Amino acid sequence: MSTQEANIDYRLYKKINEKPGSSIRELANEMKWPIVEVFKSVCRLESDNWIKSERDGNLVRITPVKWHEFLTPEEIEEFKNYFGDDSEKPKSMQNDKDQK
């Protein structure tokens, strides 16, 4: 991948995070880029597992992949075991009701 493609992908990824669920056309309009450039960038980002696309009728909606989707089930279980129950978590990670 060229530096220019990486820059395009980074800028588009930021926009997808700002407006998750946008279509390729909506992203092209937001970025003021040709739709073919957005399509090529979406393909690269999706093949690198940074985003995912989901069909919504005739539209394809683009969303960023959530951090936990990068983890295997084993890694998620290890994460849960490491943090234990809510009382062991930092206040910022506990439910609102637990922070009283």
PDB file of C-alpha atoms in Angstrom:
ATOM      1  CA  MET A   1       0.000   0.000   0.000  1.00  0.00           C
ATOM      2  CA  SER A   2       1.300   3.418  -0.901  1.00  0.00           C
ATOM      3  CA  THR A   3       1.585   6.305   1.536  1.00  0.00           C
ATOM      4  CA  GLN A   4      -1.196   8.086  -0.328  1.00  0.00           C
ATOM      5  CA  GLU A   5      -3.525   5.079   0.029  1.00  0.00           C
ATOM      6  CA  ALA A   6      -2.696   4.811   3.729  1.00  0.00           C
ATOM      7  CA  ASN A   7      -3.515   8.505   4.187  1.00  0.00           C
ATOM      8  CA  ILE A   8      -6.821   8.094   2.332  1.00  0.00           C
ATOM      9  CA  ASP A   9      -7.726   5.014   4.368  1.00  0.00           C
ATOM     10  CA  TYR A  10      -6.880   6.741   7.650  1.00  0.00           C
ATOM     11  CA  ARG A  11      -8.973   9.791   6.823  1.00  0.00           C
ATOM     12  CA  LEU A  12     -11.906   7.648   5.710  1.00  0.00           C
ATOM     13  CA  TYR A  13     -11.638   5.439   8.795  1.00  0.00           C
ATOM     14  CA  LYS A  14     -11.872   8.545  10.999  1.00  0.00           C
ATOM     15  CA  LYS A  15     -15.027   9.601   9.122  1.00  0.00           C
ATOM     16  CA  ILE A  16     -16.553   6.104   9.478  1.00  0.00           C
ATOM     17  CA  ASN A  17     -15.981   6.332  13.235  1.00  0.00           C
ATOM     18  CA  GLU A  18     -17.673   9.742  13.300  1.00  0.00           C
ATOM     19  CA  LYS A  19     -20.629   8.531  11.201  1.00  0.00           C
ATOM     20  CA  PRO A  20     -21.010   4.767  11.639  1.00  0.00           C
ATOM     21  CA  GLY A  21     -23.674   3.193   9.457  1.00  0.00           C
ATOM     22  CA  SER A  22     -23.042   5.512   6.512  1.00  0.00           C
ATOM     23  CA  SER A  23     -23.256   4.237   2.961  1.00  0.00           C
ATOM     24  CA  ILE A  24     -20.380   4.522   0.497  1.00  0.00           C
ATOM     25  CA  ARG A  25     -22.247   7.305  -1.312  1.00  0.00           C
ATOM     26  CA  GLU A  26     -22.831   9.198   1.944  1.00  0.00           C
ATOM     27  CA  LEU A  27     -19.150   8.878   2.823  1.00  0.00           C
ATOM     28  CA  ALA A  28     -18.134  10.077  -0.650  1.00  0.00           C
ATOM     29  CA  ASN A  29     -20.386  13.120  -0.253  1.00  0.00           C
ATOM     30  CA  GLU A  30     -19.030  13.845   3.254  1.00  0.00           C
ATOM     31  CA  MET A  31     -15.418  13.560   2.117  1.00  0.00           C
ATOM     32  CA  LYS A  32     -16.049  15.257  -1.246  1.00  0.00           C
ATOM     33  CA  TRP A  33     -14.189  12.374  -2.895  1.00  0.00           C
ATOM     34  CA  PRO A  34     -15.069  10.373  -6.018  1.00  0.00           C
ATOM     35  CA  ILE A  35     -17.179   7.375  -5.072  1.00  0.00           C
ATOM     36  CA  VAL A  36     -14.653   5.012  -6.663  1.00  0.00           C
ATOM     37  CA  GLU A  37     -11.924   6.253  -4.272  1.00  0.00           C
ATOM     38  CA  VAL A  38     -14.188   5.652  -1.275  1.00  0.00           C
ATOM     39  CA  PHE A  39     -15.110   2.205  -2.591  1.00  0.00           C
ATOM     40  CA  LYS A  40     -11.445   1.219  -3.035  1.00  0.00           C
ATOM     41  CA  SER A  41     -10.587   2.498   0.446  1.00  0.00           C
ATOM     42  CA  VAL A  42     -13.558   0.656   1.978  1.00  0.00           C
ATOM     43  CA  CYS A  43     -12.355  -2.550   0.297  1.00  0.00           C
ATOM     44  CA  ARG A  44      -8.847  -2.111   1.749  1.00  0.00           C
ATOM     45  CA  LEU A  45     -10.142  -1.271   5.234  1.00  0.00           C
ATOM     46  CA  GLU A  46     -12.529  -4.221   5.187  1.00  0.00           C
ATOM     47  CA  SER A  47      -9.859  -6.668   4.011  1.00  0.00           C
ATOM     48  CA  ASP A  48      -7.661  -5.436   6.909  1.00  0.00           C
ATOM     49  CA  ASN A  49     -10.620  -5.984   9.315  1.00  0.00           C
ATOM     50  CA  TRP A  50     -10.857  -2.341  10.420  1.00  0.00           C
ATOM     51  CA  ILE A  51     -14.453  -1.984   9.218  1.00  0.00           C
ATOM     52  CA  LYS A  52     -17.343  -4.185   8.201  1.00  0.00           C
ATOM     53  CA  SER A  53     -20.110  -3.708   5.707  1.00  0.00           C
ATOM     54  CA  GLU A  54     -23.685  -4.871   6.141  1.00  0.00           C
ATOM     55  CA  ARG A  55     -26.434  -4.880   3.556  1.00  0.00           C
ATOM     56  CA  ASP A  56     -29.464  -2.762   4.476  1.00  0.00           C
ATOM     57  CA  GLY A  57     -31.929  -3.256   1.625  1.00  0.00           C
ATOM     58  CA  ASN A  58     -30.252  -1.753  -1.433  1.00  0.00           C
ATOM     59  CA  LEU A  59     -27.639   0.078   0.641  1.00  0.00           C
ATOM     60  CA  VAL A  60     -24.440  -1.215   2.177  1.00  0.00           C
ATOM     61  CA  ARG A  61     -23.798   0.323   5.586  1.00  0.00           C
ATOM     62  CA  ILE A  62     -20.211   0.724   6.771  1.00  0.00           C
ATOM     63  CA  THR A  63     -19.308   0.464  10.468  1.00  0.00           C
ATOM     64  CA  PRO A  64     -16.006   0.291  12.347  1.00  0.00           C
ATOM     65  CA  VAL A  65     -15.086  -3.007  13.958  1.00  0.00           C
ATOM     66  CA  LYS A  66     -15.387  -2.794  17.751  1.00  0.00           C
ATOM     67  CA  TRP A  67     -12.260  -3.521  19.798  1.00  0.00           C
ATOM     68  CA  HIS A  68     -13.628  -6.766  21.254  1.00  0.00           C
ATOM     69  CA  GLU A  69     -14.239  -8.107  17.739  1.00  0.00           C
ATOM     70  CA  PHE A  70     -10.453  -8.258  17.318  1.00  0.00           C
ATOM     71  CA  LEU A  71     -10.214 -10.784  20.152  1.00  0.00           C
ATOM     72  CA  THR A  72     -10.695 -14.533  19.997  1.00  0.00           C
ATOM     73  CA  PRO A  73     -13.212 -16.128  22.402  1.00  0.00           C
ATOM     74  CA  GLU A  74     -10.241 -17.367  24.454  1.00  0.00           C
ATOM     75  CA  GLU A  75      -8.800 -13.857  24.730  1.00  0.00           C
ATOM     76  CA  ILE A  76     -12.187 -12.492  25.824  1.00  0.00           C
ATOM     77  CA  GLU A  77     -12.435 -15.198  28.503  1.00  0.00           C
ATOM     78  CA  GLU A  78      -8.898 -14.386  29.666  1.00  0.00           C
ATOM     79  CA  PHE A  79      -9.859 -10.690  29.843  1.00  0.00           C
ATOM     80  CA  LYS A  80     -12.930 -11.542  31.943  1.00  0.00           C
ATOM     81  CA  ASN A  81     -10.896 -13.768  34.262  1.00  0.00           C
ATOM     82  CA  TYR A  82      -8.228 -11.108  34.669  1.00  0.00           C
ATOM     83  CA  PHE A  83     -10.711  -8.417  35.749  1.00  0.00           C
ATOM     84  CA  GLY A  84     -13.018 -10.692  37.739  1.00  0.00           C
ATOM     85  CA  ASP A  85     -16.285  -9.226  38.999  1.00  0.00           C
ATOM     86  CA  ASP A  86     -17.259  -5.536  38.944  1.00  0.00           C
ATOM     87  CA  SER A  87     -15.938  -4.863  42.447  1.00  0.00           C
ATOM     88  CA  GLU A  88     -12.385  -5.449  41.209  1.00  0.00           C
ATOM     89  CA  LYS A  89     -12.713  -3.125  38.233  1.00  0.00           C
ATOM     90  CA  PRO A  90     -11.638   0.505  38.306  1.00  0.00           C
ATOM     91  CA  LYS A  91     -14.531   2.874  38.964  1.00  0.00           C
ATOM     92  CA  SER A  92     -14.477   4.014  35.331  1.00  0.00           C
ATOM     93  CA  MET A  93     -15.238   0.448  34.196  1.00  0.00           C
ATOM     94  CA  GLN A  94     -18.068  -0.256  36.677  1.00  0.00           C
ATOM     95  CA  ASN A  95     -21.750   0.241  35.959  1.00  0.00           C
ATOM     96  CA  ASP A  96     -23.244   3.616  36.946  1.00  0.00           C
ATOM     97  CA  LYS A  97     -25.314   1.986  39.699  1.00  0.00           C
ATOM     98  CA  ASP A  98     -22.119   0.665  41.306  1.00  0.00           C
ATOM     99  CA  GLN A  99     -20.470   4.078  41.506  1.00  0.00           C
ATOM    100  CA  LYS A 100     -22.709   5.468  44.264  1.00  0.00           C
TER     101      LYS A 100
END
